[in-house]
CSV table of C-alpha atoms and ligand atoms in Angstrom, one decimal:
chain,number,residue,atom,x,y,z
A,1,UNK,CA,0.0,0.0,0.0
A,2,UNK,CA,1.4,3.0,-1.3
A,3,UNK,CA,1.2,6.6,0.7
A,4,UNK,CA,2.2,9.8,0.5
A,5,UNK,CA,3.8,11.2,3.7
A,6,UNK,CA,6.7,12.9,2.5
A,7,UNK,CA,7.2,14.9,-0.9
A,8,UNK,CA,9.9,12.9,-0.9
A,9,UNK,CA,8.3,9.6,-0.9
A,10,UNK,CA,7.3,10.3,-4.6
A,11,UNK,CA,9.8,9.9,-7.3
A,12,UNK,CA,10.5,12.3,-10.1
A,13,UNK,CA,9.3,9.9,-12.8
A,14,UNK,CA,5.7,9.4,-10.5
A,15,UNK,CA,6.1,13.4,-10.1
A,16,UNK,CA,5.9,13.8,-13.9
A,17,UNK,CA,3.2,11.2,-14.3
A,18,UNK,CA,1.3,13.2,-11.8
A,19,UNK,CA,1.4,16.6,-13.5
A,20,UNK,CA,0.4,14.7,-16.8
A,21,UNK,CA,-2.4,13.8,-15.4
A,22,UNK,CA,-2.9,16.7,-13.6
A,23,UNK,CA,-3.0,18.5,-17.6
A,24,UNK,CA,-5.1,16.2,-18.6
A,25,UNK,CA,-7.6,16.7,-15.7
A,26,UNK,CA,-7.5,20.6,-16.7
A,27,UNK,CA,-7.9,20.1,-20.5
A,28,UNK,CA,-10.9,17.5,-19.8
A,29,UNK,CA,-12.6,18.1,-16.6
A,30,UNK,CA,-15.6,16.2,-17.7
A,31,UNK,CA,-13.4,12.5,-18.4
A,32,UNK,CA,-13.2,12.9,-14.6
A,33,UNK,CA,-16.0,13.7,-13.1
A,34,UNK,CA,-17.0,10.0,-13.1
A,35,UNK,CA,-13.7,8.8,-12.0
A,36,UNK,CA,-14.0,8.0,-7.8
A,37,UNK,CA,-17.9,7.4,-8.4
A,38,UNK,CA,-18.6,5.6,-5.3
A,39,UNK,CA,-15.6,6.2,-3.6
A,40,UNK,CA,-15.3,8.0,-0.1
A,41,UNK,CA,-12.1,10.5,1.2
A,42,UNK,CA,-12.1,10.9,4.7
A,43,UNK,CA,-10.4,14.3,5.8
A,44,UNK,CA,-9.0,13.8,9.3
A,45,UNK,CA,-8.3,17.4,10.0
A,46,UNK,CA,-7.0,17.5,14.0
A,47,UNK,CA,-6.1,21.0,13.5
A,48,UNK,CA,-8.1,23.8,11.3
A,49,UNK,CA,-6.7,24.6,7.9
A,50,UNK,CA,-9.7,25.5,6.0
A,51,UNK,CA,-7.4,26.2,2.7
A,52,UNK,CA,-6.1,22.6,2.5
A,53,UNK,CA,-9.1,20.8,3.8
A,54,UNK,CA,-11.4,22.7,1.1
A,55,UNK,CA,-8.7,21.8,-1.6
A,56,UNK,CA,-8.9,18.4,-1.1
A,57,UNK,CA,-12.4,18.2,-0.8
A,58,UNK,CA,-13.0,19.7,-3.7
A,59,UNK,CA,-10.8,18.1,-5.0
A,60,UNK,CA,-12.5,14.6,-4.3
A,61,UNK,CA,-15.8,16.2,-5.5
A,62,UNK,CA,-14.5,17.0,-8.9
A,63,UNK,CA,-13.7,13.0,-9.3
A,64,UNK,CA,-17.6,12.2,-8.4
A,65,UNK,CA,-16.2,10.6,-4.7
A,66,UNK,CA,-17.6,11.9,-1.4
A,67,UNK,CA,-16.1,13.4,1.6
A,68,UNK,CA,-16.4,13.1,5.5
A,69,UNK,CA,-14.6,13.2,8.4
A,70,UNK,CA,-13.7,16.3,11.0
A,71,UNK,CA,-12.2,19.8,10.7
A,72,UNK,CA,-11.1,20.5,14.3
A,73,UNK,CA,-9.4,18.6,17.6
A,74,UNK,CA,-12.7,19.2,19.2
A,75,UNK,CA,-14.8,17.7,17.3
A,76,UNK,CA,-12.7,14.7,16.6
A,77,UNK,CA,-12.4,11.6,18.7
A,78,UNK,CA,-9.0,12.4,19.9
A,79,UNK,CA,-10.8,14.8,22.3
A,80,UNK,CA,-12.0,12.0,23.8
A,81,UNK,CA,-8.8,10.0,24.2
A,82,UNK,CA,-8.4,8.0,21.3
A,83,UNK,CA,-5.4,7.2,19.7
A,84,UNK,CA,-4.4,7.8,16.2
A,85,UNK,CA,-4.3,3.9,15.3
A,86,UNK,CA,-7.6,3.9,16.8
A,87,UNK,CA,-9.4,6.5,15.0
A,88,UNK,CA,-7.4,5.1,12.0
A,89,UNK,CA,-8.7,1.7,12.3
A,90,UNK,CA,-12.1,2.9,12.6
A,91,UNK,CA,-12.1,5.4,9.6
A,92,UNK,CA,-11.1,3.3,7.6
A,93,UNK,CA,-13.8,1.0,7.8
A,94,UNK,CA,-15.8,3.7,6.2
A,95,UNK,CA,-13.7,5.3,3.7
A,96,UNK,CA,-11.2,4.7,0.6
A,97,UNK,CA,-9.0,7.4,1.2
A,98,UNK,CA,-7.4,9.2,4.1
A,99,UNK,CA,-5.9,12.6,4.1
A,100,UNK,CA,-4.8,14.0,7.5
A,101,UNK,CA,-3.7,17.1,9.6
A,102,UNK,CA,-2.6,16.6,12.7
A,103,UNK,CA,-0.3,19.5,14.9
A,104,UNK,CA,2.5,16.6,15.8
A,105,UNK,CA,4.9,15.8,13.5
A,106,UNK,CA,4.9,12.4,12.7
A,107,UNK,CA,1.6,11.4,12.9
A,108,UNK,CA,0.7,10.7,9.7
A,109,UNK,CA,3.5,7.6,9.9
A,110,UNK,CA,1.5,6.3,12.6
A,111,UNK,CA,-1.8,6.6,10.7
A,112,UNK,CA,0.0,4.7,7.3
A,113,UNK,CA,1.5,2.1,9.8
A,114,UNK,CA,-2.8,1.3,10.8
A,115,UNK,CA,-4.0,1.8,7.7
A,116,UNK,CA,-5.2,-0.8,5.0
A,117,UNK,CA,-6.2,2.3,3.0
A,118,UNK,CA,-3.7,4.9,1.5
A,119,UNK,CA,-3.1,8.0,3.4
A,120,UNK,CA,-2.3,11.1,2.6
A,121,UNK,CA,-0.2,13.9,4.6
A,122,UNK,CA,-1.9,17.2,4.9
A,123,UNK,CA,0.0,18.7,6.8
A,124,UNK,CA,2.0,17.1,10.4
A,125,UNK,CA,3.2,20.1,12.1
A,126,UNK,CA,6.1,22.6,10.8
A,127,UNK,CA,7.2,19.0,9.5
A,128,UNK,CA,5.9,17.6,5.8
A,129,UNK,CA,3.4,18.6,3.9
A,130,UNK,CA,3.9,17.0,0.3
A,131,UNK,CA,0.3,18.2,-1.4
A,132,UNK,CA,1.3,22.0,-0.4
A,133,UNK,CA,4.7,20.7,-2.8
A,134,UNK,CA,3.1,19.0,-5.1
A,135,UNK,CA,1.1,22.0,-5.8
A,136,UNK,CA,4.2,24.5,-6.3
A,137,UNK,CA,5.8,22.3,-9.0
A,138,UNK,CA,2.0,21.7,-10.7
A,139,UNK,CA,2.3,25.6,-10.8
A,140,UNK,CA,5.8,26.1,-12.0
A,141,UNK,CA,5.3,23.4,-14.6
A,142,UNK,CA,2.3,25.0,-16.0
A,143,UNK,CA,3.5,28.3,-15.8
A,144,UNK,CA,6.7,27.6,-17.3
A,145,UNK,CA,6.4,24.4,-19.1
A,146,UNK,CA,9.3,22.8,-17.0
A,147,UNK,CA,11.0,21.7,-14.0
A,148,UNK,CA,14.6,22.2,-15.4
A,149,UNK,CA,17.1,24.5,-15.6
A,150,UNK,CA,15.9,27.0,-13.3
A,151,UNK,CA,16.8,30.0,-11.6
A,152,UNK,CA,14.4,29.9,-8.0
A,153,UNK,CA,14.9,32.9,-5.7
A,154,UNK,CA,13.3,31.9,-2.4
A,155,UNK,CA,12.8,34.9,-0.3
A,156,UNK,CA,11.7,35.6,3.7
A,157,UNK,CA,11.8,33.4,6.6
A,158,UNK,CA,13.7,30.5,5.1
A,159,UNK,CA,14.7,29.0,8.7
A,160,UNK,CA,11.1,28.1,9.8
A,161,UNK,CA,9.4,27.7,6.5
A,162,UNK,CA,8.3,24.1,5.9
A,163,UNK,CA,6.9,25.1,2.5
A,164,UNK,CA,10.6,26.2,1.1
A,165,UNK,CA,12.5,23.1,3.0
A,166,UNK,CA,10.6,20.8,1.0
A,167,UNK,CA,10.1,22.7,-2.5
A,168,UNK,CA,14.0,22.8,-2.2
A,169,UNK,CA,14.0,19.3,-1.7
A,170,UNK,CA,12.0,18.6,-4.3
A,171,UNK,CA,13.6,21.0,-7.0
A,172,UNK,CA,17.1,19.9,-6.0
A,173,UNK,CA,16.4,16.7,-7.7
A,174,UNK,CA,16.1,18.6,-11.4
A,175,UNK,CA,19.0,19.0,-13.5
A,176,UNK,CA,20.2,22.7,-13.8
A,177,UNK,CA,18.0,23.8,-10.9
A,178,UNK,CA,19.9,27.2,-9.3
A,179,UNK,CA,18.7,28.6,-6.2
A,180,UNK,CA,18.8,32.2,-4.9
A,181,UNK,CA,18.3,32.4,-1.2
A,182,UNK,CA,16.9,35.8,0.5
A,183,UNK,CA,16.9,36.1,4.0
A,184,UNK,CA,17.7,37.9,7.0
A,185,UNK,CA,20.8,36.6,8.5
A,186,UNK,CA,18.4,35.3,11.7
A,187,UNK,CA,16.6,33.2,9.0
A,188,UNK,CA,18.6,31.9,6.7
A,189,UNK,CA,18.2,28.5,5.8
A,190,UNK,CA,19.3,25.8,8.0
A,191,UNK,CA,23.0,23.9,6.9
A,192,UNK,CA,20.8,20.7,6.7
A,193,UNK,CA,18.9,22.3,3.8
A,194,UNK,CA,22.1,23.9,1.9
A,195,UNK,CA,24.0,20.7,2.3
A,196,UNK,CA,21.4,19.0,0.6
A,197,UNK,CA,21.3,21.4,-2.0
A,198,UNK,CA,25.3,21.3,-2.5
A,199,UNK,CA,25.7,17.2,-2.6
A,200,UNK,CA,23.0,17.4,-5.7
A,201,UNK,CA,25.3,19.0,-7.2
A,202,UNK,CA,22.7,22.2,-7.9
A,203,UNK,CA,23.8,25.9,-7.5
A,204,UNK,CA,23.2,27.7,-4.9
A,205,UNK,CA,23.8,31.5,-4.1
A,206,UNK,CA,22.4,33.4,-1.2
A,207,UNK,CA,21.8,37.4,-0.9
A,208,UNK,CA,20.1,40.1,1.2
A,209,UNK,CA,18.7,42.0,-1.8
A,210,UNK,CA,15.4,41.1,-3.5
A,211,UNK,CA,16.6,43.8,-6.1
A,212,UNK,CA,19.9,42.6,-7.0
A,213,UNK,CA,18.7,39.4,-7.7
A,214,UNK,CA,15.3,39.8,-9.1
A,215,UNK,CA,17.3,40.3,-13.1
A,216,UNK,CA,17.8,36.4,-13.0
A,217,UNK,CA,14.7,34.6,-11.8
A,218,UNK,CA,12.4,32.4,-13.0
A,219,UNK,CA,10.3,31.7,-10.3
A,220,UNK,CA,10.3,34.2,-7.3
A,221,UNK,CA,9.3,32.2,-4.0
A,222,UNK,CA,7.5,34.4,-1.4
A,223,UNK,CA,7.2,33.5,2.2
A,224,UNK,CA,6.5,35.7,5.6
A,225,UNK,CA,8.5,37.1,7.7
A,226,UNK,CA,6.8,36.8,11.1
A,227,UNK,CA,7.2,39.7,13.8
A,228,UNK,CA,7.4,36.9,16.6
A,229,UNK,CA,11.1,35.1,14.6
A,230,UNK,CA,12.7,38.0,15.8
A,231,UNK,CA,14.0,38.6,19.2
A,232,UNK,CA,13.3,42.3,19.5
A,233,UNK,CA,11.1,44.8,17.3
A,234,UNK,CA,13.5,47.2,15.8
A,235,UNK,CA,15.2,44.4,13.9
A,236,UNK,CA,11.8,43.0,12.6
A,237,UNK,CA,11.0,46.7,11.6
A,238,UNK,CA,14.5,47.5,10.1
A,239,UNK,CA,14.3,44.6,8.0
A,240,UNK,CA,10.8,43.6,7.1
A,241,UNK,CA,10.7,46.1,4.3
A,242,UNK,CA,13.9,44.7,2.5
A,243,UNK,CA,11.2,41.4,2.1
A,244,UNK,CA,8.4,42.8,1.1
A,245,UNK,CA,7.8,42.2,-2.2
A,246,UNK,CA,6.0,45.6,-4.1
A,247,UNK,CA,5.5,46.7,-7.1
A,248,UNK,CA,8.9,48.8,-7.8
A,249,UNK,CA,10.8,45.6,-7.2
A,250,UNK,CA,9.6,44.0,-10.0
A,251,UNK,CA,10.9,46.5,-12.6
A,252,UNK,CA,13.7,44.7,-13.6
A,253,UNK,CA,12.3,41.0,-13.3
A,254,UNK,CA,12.4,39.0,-16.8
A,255,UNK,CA,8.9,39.0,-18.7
A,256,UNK,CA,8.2,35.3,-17.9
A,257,UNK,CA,9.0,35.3,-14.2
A,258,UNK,CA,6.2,34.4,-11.8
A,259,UNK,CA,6.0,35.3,-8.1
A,260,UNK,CA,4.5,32.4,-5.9
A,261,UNK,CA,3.8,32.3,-2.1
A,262,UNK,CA,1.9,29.5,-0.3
A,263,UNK,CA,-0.7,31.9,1.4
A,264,UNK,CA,-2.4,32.9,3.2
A,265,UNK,CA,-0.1,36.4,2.6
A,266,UNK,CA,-0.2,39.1,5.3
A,267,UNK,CA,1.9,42.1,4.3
A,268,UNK,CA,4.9,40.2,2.5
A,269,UNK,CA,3.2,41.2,-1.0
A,270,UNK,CA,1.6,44.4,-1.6
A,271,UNK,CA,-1.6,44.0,-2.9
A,272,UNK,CA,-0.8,46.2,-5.6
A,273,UNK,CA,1.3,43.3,-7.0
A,274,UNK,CA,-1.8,41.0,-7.2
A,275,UNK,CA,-3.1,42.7,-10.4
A,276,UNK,CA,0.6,42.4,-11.9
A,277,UNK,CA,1.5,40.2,-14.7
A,278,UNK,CA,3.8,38.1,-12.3
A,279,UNK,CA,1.7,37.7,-9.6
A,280,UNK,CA,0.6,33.4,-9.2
A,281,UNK,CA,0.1,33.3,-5.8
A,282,UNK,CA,-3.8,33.2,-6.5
A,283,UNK,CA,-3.4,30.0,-9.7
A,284,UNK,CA,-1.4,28.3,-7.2
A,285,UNK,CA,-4.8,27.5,-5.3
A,286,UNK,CA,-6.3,26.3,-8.1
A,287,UNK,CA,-3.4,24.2,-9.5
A,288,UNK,CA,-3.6,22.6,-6.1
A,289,UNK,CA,-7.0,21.4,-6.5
A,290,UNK,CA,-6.2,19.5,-10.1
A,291,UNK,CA,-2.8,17.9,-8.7
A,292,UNK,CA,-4.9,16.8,-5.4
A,293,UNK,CA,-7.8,15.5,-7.9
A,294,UNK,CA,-4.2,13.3,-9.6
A,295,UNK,CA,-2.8,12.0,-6.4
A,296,UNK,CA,-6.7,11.0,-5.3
A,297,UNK,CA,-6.8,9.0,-8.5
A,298,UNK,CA,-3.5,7.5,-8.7
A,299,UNK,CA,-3.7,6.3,-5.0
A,300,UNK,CA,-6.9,5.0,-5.4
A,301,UNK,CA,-5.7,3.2,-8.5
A,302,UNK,CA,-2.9,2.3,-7.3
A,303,UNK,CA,-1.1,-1.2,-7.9
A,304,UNK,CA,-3.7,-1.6,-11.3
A,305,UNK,CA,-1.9,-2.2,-15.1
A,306,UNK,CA,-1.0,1.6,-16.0
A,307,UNK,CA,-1.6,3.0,-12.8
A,308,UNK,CA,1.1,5.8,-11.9
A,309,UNK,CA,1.9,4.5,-8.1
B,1,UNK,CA,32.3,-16.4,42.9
B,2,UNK,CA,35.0,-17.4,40.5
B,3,UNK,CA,34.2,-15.4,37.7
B,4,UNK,CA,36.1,-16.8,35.1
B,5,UNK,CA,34.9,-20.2,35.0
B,6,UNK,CA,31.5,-19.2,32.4
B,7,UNK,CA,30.9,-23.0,31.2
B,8,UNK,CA,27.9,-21.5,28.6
B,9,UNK,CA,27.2,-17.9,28.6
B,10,UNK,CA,28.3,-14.3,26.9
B,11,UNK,CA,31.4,-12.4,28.1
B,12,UNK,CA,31.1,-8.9,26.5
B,13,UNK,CA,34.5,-7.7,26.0
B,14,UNK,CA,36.0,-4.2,25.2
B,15,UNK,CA,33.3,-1.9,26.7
B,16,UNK,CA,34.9,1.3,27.1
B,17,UNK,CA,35.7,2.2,30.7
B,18,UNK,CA,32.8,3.4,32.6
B,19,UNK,CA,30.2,2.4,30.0
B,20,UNK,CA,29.2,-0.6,31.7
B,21,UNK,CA,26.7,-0.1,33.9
B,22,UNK,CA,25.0,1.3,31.2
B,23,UNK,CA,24.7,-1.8,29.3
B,24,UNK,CA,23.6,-3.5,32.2
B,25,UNK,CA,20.8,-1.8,32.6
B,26,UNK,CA,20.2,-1.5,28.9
B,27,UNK,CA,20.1,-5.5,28.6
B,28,UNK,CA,17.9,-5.5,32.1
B,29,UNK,CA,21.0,-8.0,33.1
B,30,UNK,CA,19.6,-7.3,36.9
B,31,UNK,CA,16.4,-9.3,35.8
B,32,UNK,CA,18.4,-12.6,34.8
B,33,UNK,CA,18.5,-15.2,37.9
B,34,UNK,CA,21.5,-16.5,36.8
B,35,UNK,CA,25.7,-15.2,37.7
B,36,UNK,CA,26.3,-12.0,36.6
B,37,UNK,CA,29.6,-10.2,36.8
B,38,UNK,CA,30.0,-6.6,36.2
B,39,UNK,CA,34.0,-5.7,36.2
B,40,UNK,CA,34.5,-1.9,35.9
B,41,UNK,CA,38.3,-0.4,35.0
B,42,UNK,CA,40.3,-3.8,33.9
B,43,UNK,CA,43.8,-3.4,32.6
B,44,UNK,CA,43.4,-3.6,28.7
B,45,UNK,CA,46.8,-3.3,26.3
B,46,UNK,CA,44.3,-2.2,23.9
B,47,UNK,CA,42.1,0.4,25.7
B,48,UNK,CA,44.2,0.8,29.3
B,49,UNK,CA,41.1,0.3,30.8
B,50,UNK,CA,37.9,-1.7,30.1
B,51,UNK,CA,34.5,-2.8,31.3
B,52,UNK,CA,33.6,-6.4,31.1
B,53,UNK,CA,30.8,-8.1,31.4
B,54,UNK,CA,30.0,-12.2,32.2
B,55,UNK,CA,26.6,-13.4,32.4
B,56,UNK,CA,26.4,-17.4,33.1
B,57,UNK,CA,23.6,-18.2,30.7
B,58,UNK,CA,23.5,-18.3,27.0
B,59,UNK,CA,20.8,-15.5,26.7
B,60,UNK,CA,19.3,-13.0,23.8
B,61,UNK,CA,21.1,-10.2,23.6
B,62,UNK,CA,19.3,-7.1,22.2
B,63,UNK,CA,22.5,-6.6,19.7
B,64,UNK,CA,20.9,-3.3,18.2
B,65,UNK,CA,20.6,-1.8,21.4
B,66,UNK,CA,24.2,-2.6,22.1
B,67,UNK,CA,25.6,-1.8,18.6
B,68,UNK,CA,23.7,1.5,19.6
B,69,UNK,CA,25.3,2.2,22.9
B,70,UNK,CA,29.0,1.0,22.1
B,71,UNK,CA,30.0,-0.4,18.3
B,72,UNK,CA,33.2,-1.2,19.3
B,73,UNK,CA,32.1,-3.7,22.3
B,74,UNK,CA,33.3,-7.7,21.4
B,75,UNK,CA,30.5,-10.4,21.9
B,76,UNK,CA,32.2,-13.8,23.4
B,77,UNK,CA,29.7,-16.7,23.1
B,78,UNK,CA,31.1,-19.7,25.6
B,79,UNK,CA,30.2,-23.1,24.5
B,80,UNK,CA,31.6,-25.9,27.1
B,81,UNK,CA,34.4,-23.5,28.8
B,82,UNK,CA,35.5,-22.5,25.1
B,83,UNK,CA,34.7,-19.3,23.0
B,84,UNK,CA,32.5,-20.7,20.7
B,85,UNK,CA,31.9,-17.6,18.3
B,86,UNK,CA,33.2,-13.6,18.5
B,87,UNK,CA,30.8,-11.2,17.2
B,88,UNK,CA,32.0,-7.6,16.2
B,89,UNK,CA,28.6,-5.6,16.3
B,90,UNK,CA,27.6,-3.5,13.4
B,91,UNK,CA,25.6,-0.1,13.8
B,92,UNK,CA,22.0,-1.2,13.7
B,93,UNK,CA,19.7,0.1,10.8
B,94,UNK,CA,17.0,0.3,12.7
B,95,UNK,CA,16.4,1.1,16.4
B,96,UNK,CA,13.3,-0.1,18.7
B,97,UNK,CA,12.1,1.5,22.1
B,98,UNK,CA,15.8,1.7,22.9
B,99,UNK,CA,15.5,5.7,23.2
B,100,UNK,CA,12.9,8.6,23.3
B,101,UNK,CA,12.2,11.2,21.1
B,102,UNK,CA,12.9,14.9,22.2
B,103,UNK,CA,11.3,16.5,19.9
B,104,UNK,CA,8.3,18.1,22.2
B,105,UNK,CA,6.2,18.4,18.5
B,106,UNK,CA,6.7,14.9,17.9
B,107,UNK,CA,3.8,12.5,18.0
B,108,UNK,CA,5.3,10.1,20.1
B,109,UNK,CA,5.3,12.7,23.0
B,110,UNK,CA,1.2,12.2,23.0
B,111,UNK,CA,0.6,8.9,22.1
B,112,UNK,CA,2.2,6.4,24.6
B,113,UNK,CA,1.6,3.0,22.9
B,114,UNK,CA,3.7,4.5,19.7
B,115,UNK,CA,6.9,2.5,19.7
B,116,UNK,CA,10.4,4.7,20.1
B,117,UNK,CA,11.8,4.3,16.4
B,118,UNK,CA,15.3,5.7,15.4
B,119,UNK,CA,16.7,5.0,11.6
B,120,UNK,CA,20.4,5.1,10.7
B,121,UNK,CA,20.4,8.1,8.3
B,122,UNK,CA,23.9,8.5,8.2
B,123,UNK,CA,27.4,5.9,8.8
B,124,UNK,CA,29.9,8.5,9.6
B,125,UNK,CA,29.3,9.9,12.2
B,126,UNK,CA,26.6,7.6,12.8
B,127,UNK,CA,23.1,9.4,12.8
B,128,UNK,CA,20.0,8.3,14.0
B,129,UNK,CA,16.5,10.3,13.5
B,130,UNK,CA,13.2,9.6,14.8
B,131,UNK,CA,11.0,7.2,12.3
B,132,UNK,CA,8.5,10.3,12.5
B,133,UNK,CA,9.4,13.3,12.7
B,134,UNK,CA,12.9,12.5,11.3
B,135,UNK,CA,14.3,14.8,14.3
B,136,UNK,CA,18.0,13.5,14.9
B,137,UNK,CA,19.3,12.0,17.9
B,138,UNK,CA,22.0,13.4,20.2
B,139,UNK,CA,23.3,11.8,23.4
C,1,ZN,ZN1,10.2,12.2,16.9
């Protein structure tokens, strides 16, 4: 039984069967809308995340399948004691499919370890969360028509941000990938993550300046800087402007370059940048759904002739 | 007690000086009913000084637990007064409910019946991260 806890439990070869069917899904929405006829997707959701819980259950939706399951700790049956393997063992008595938040790391193993069904990770804590991944290289593949050879500036809290750790992971593994890191020096990335990036052999260059940088990017990767990373106010004041992305910054940006961020966005983009030919942070969403509505399918057909997992 | 008469049993040689206490308790040697002998601080030409360890009963050893605690430790198995067999341990792959997690965001700090897994990520130095939330392990 094949799940998906990591982004890294996916090869590339899967990866690229994934966004194929993900293009196919968006060129002929009705072929699908038969395809999980029958089926059910329970979303264990321990913790709130409204985005991600609506994704995938729209997701599911769009393949014909139904939905249950729990949005909140409270109004699981964890808030009455019971175990992960427990809840696990009874879900999936009722359902196909499993995707699951939970706020410890981790847990998600334990749920695939109980599971005769396939479950998916939505999220374990600041840990994995390979649907949030998936989605980022649907977008940059549709936007740019490829996963190789490109120049990704990630930019913000790169210490803390689970989104970046694992789209670097994941983009490390494509030929001719360089990356452009932009961070305070209290959030840079951790070695961990620029080891990784040097033993795949890919480039990687980091920087201060948005601006210097912005003349070589294909993909600009937007994340938050949060007042509470810093350990006193006038540093998070005397540097939060130098990563805020606004409209001036993106004079000099090539034509094809687009600016992504995993939302929800506080102040880290100017809103003025939403209406600008860059701005992708609003198609990601939407991307996310079609590459959920692939992994739904290819898990649920999994081990058939053809199937992708 | 003559401790050097072990007709069938396990000496573990080469534990490093002051470690062995430790392995006792990790192999719950004070649960067996049969002679123990813990020596502490023998004369080694190899190590100056060495722990040893004699139990009087051929029993299971956890070797992962041991591989975990001290590679370098020797395994004797004594068949009829003879060494019968010396194991070198290896660094085990995988490691079970030998240590915790410390990660406080880790799921095995809220769900008790979880077993304590640790994988080797890494030879040299020899890493070990929780089987969940991949945290690494330091002593
Ligand atoms: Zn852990």
């Amino acid at each position: 039984m094949r799940h998906v806890i990591s982004p890294q439990d996916l090869s590339v070869t899967e990866i690229e069967r994934l966004l194929m069917l993900g293009d196919d899904i968006i060129a002929r929405p009705e072929a699908y809308a038969e395809s999980a006829r029958h089926r059910k997707l329970a979303t264990l959701f321990y913790e709130p995340s409204t985005r991600t819980r609506l994704s995938f259950e729209a997701a599911m939706l769009d393949l014909g399948g139904h939905v249950l399951g729990f949005s909140s700790q409270e109004a699981s049956s964890a808030a009455k004691g019971e175990s992960v393997a427990d809840t696990i063992r009874m879900v999936q008595c009722y359902a196909d499919l499993i995707a699951m938040r939970h706020p410890k790391e981790g847990a998600p193993v334990v749920a695939a370890r109980h599971a005769k069904v396939p479950v998916i990770n939505a999220g374990d804590g600041g840990h994995n969360h390979p649907t949030q991944t998936l989605t980022d290289l649907m977008t940059i593949h549709r936007e740019l028509g490829s996963l190789e050879g490109l120049t990704i500036g990630f930019c913000g809290d790169l210490k803390f941000g689970r989104t970046v750790h694992s789209l670097i992971a994941a983009m490390r593994r494509y030929p001719g990938t360089r990356f452009i890191l932009v961070s305070p020096t209290e959030l840079r990335a951790p070695d961990y993550v620029l080891d990784g990036i040097r033993a795949s052999g890919c480039v990687c260059e980091e920087s201060r300046s948005m601006e210097a940088v912005m003349p070589d990017l294909d993909v600009l990767y937007m994340t938050r800087v949060q007042r509470e990373r810093f350990f006193n106010e006038a540093d998070y004041v005397r540097l939060k402007d130098s990563f805020i992305l606004d409209v001036p910054k993106l004079l000099h940006a090539r034509p094809g370059m687009i600016v992504m961020h995993p939302l929800p966005r506080v102040n880290e983009i100017s809103v003025k940048v939403d209406d600008n030919p860059h701005a992708r942070y609003f198609e990601q969403a939407r991307y996310g759904k079609y590459i959920r509505m692939a992994l739904i399918l290819a898990l649920l057909e999994q081990g058939k002739e053809g199937a992708i997992l | 007690m003559n401790i050097d008469s072990i007709h069938n049993g396990i000496v573990l040689d080469h534990i490093q000086a002051g470690r062995g206490i430790q392995i006792y308790q990790a192999l719950h040697l004070d649960e067996l009913d049969c002679v123990v002998a813990l020596i502490k601080n023998v004369k080694s030409a190899k190590m100056g000084r060495k722990d040893l360890i004699k139990v009087d009963e051929m029993i299971g050893l956890d070797l992962a637990a041991l591989g975990f605690i001290d590679p370098n430790i020797t395994i004797n198995l004594i068949i009829d007064g003879q060494v019968a067999q010396k194991k070198p341990l290896n660094l085990p792959r995988e490691l079970v409910n030998v240590m915790k997690c410390k990660n406080p965001r880790c799921i095995t700090t809220i769900e008790q019946e979880v077993e304590q897994i640790f994988r080797l990520t890494q030879e040299d130095p020899p890493l070990y991260r929780c089987a969940y939330c991949e945290t690494a392990f330091r002593n």
